[in-house]
N, CA and C of each residue as an Amber inpcrd file, in Angstrom:
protein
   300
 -79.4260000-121.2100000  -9.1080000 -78.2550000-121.6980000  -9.7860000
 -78.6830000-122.3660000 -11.0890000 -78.7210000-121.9510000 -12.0100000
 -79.2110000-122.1110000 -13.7600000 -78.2790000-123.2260000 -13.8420000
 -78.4420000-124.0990000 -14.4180000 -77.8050000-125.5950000 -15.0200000
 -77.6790000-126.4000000 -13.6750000 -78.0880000-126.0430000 -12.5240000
 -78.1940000-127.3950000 -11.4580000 -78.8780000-128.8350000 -11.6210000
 -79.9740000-128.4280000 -12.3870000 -80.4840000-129.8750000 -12.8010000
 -80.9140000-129.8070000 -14.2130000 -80.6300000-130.8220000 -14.3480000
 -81.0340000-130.9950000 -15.9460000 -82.5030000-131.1430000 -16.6230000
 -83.0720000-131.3810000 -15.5850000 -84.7190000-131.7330000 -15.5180000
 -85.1480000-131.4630000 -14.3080000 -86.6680000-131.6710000 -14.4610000
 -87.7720000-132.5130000 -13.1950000 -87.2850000-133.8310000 -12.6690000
 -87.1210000-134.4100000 -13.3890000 -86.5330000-135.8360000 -12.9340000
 -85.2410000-135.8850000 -11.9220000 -84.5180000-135.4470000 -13.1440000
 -83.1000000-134.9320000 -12.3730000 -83.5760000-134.4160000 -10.9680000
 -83.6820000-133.5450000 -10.7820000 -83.8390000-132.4590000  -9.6140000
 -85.1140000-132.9630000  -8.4490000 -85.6330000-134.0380000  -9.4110000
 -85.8960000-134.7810000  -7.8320000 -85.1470000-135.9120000  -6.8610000
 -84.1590000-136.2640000  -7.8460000 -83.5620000-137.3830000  -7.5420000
 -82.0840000-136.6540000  -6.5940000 -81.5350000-135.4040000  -7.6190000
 -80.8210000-135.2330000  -6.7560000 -81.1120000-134.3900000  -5.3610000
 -82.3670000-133.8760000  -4.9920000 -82.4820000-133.8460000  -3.8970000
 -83.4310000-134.5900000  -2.9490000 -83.8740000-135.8830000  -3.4450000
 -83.8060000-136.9430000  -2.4390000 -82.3290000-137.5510000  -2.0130000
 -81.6360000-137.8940000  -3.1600000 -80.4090000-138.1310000  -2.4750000
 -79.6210000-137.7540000  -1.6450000 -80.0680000-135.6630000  -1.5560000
 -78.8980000-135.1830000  -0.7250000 -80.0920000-134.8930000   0.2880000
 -81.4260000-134.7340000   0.7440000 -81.6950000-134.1540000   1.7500000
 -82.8110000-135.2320000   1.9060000 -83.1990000-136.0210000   1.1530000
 -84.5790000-137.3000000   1.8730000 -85.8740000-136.5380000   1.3380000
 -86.7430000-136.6690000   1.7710000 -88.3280000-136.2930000   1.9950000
 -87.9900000-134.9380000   2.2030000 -87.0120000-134.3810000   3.6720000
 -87.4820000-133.4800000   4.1850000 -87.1490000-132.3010000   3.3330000
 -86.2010000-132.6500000   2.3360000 -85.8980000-131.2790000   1.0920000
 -87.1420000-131.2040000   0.5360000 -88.0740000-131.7250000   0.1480000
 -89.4100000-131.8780000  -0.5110000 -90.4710000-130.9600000   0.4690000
 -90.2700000-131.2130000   1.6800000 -91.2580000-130.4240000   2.6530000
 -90.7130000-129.1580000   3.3290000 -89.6650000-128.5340000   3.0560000
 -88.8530000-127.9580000   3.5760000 -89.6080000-126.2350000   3.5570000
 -90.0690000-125.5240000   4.3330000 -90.7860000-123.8790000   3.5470000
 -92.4380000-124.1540000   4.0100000 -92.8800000-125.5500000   4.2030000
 -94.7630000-125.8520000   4.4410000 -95.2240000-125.1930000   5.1250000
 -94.8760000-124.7240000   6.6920000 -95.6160000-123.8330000   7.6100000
 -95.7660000-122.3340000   6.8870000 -94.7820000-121.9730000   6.5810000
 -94.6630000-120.2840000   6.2250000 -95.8960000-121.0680000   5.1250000
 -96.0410000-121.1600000   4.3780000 -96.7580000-121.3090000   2.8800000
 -98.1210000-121.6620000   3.3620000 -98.5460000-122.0580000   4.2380000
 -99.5610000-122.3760000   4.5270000-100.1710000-121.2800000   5.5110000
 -99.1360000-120.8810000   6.4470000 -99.5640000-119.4220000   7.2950000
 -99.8260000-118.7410000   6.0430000 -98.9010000-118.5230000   5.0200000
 -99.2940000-117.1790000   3.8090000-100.2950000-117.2510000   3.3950000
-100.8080000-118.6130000   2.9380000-101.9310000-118.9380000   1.8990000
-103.1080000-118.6670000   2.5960000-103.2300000-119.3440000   3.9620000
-104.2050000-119.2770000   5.0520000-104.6150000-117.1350000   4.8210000
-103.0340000-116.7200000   5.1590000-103.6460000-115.4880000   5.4840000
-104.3540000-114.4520000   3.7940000-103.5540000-115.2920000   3.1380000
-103.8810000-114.7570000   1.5190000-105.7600000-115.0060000   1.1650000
-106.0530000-116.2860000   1.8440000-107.0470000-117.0000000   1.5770000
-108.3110000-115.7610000   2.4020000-107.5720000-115.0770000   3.5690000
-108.5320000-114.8710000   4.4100000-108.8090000-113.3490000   3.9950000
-107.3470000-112.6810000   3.3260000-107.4720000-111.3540000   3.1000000
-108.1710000-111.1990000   1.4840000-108.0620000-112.2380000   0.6700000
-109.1300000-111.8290000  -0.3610000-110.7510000-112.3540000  -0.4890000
-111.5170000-113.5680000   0.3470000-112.6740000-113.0670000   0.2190000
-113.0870000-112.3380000   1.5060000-112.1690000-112.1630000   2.6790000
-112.7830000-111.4490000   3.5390000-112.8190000-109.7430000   2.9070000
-112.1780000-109.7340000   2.6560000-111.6550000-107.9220000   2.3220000
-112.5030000-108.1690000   1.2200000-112.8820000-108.7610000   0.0720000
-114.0480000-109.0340000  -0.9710000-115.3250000-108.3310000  -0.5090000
-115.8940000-108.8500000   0.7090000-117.2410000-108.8870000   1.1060000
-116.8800000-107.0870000   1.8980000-116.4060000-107.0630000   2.3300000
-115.6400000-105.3950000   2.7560000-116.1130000-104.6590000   1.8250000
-115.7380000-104.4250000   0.7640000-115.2570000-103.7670000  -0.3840000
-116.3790000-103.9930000  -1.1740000-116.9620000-104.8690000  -1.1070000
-118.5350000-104.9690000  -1.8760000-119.4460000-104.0610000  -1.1890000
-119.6260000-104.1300000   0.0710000-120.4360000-103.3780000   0.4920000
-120.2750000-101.9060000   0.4960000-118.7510000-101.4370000   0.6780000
-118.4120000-100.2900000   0.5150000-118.5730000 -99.6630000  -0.6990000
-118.0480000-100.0710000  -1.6020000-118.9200000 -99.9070000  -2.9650000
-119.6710000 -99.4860000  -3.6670000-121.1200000-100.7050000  -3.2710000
-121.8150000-100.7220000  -2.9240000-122.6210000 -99.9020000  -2.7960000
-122.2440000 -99.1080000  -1.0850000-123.3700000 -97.8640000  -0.7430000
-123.1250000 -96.4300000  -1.0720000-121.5720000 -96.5440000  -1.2540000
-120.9690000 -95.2550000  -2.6280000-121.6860000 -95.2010000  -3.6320000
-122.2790000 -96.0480000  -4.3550000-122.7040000 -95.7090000  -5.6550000
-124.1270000 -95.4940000  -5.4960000-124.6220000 -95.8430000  -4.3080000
-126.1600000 -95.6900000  -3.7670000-127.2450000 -95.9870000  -5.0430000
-128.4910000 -94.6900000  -5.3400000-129.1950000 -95.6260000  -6.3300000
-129.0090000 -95.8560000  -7.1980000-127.8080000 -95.5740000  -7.7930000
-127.0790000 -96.1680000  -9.2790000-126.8760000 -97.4020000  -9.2020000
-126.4290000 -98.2720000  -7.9830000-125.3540000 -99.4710000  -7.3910000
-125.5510000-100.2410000  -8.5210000-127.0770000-100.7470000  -9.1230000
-127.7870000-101.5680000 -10.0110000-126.8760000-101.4190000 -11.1380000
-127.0060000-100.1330000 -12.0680000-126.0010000 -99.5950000 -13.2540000
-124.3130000 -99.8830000 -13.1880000-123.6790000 -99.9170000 -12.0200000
-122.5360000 -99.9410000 -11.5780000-122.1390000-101.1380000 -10.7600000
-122.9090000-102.0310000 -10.4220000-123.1010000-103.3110000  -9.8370000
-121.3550000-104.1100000 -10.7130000-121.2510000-104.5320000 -11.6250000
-120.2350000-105.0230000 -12.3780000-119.2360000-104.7940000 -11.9940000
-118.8740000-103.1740000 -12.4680000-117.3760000-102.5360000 -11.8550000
-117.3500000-102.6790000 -10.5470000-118.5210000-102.4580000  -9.8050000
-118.0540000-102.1680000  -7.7810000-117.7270000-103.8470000  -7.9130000
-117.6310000-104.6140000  -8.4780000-117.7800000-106.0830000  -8.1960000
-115.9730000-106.0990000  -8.5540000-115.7810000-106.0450000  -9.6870000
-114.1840000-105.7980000 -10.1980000-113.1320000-104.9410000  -9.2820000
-113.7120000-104.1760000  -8.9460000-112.8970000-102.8140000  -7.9260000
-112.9310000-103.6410000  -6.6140000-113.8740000-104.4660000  -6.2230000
-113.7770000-105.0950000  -5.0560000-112.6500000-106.0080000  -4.9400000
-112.8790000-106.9770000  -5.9550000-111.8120000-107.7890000  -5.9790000
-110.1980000-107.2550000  -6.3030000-110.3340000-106.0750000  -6.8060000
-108.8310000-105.8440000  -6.8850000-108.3030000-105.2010000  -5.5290000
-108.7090000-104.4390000  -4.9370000-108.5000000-104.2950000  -3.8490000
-107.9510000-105.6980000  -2.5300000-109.3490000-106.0370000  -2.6310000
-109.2830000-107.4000000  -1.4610000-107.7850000-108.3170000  -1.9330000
-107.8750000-108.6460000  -3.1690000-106.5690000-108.8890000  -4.0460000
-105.0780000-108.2380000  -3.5820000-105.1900000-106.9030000  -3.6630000
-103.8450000-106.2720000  -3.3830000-103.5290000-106.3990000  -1.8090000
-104.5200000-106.2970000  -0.7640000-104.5570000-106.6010000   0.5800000
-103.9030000-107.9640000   0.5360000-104.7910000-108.8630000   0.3520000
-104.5090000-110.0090000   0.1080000-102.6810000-110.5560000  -0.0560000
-102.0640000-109.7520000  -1.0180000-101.1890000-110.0060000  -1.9280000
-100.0990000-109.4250000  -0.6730000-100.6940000-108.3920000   0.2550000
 -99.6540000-108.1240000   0.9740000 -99.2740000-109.1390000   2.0880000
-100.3780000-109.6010000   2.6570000-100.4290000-110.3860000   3.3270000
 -99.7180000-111.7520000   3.7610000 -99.7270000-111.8550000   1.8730000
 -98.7900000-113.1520000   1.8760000 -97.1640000-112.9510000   2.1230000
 -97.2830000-111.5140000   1.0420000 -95.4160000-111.7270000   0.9960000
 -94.6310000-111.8350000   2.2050000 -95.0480000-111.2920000   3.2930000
 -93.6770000-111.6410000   4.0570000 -93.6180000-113.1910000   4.4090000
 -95.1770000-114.1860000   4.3860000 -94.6560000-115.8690000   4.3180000
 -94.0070000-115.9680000   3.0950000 -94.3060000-115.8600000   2.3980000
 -93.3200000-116.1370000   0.6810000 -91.4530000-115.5420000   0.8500000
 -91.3610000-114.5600000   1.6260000 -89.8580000-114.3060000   2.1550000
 -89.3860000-115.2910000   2.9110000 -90.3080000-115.5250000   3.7230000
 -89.5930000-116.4710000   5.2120000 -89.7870000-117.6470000   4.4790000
 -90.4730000-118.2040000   3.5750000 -89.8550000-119.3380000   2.7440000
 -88.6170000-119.4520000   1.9100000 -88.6260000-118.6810000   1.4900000
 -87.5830000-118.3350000   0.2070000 -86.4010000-118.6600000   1.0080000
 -86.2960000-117.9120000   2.1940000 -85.2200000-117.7180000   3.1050000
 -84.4870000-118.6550000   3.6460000 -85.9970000-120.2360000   4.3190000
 -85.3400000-121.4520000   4.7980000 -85.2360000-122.1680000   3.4190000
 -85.8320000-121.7130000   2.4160000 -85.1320000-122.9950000   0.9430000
 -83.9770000-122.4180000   0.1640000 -83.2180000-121.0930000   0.4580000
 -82.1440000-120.9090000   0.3870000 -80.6940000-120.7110000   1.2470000
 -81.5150000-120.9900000   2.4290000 -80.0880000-120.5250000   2.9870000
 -79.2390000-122.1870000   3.7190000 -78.2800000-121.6240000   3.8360000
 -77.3430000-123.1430000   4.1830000 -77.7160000-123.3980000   5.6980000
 -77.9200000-124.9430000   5.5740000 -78.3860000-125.3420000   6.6740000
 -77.7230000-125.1310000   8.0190000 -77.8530000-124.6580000   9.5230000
 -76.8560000-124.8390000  10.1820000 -76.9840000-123.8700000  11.0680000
């Protein structure tokens, strides 16, 4: 809703007034399951993807070492990225919808 608060300031005040603390904490589990699982799917899938890499490029790996390093991380990254969104929905979901 564009023009609900006029600020940072504003928009903290008016939702301590209407919901306390708990409007402030409201979405923490999902965000922390996401991050947790975001956290786990990019350097775990990292070290994956390095090695795979890695033994693809066999005795070149040395010459190509850089890119398999970049290609790793985008991968582990996009895994990663999936991982999170459905916590980033199920947040979105309890900080928009009407209480009840």
């Amino acid at each position: 809703m564009p023009g609900l608060y006029s600020g940072v300031g504003d928009g903290f005040k008016q939702i301590n007034a209407a919901e306390g603390l708990k409007g402030f904490t409201l979405g923490w589990l999902p965000t922390l399951v996401g991050y947790s699982c975001q956290g786990f799917g990019k350097f775990g899938f990292y070290e994956i993807f390095k090695d795979v890499y890695r033994n693809a490029a066999g005795k070149d790996e040395p010459k190509y070492r850089t890119i398999g390093f970049a290609v790793s991380s985008a991968c582990a990254e996009f895994i990663a990225d999936i991982l999170l969104c459905p916590w980033e929905a199920v947040k979105v979901r309890m900080q928009t919808s009407e209480p009840g």
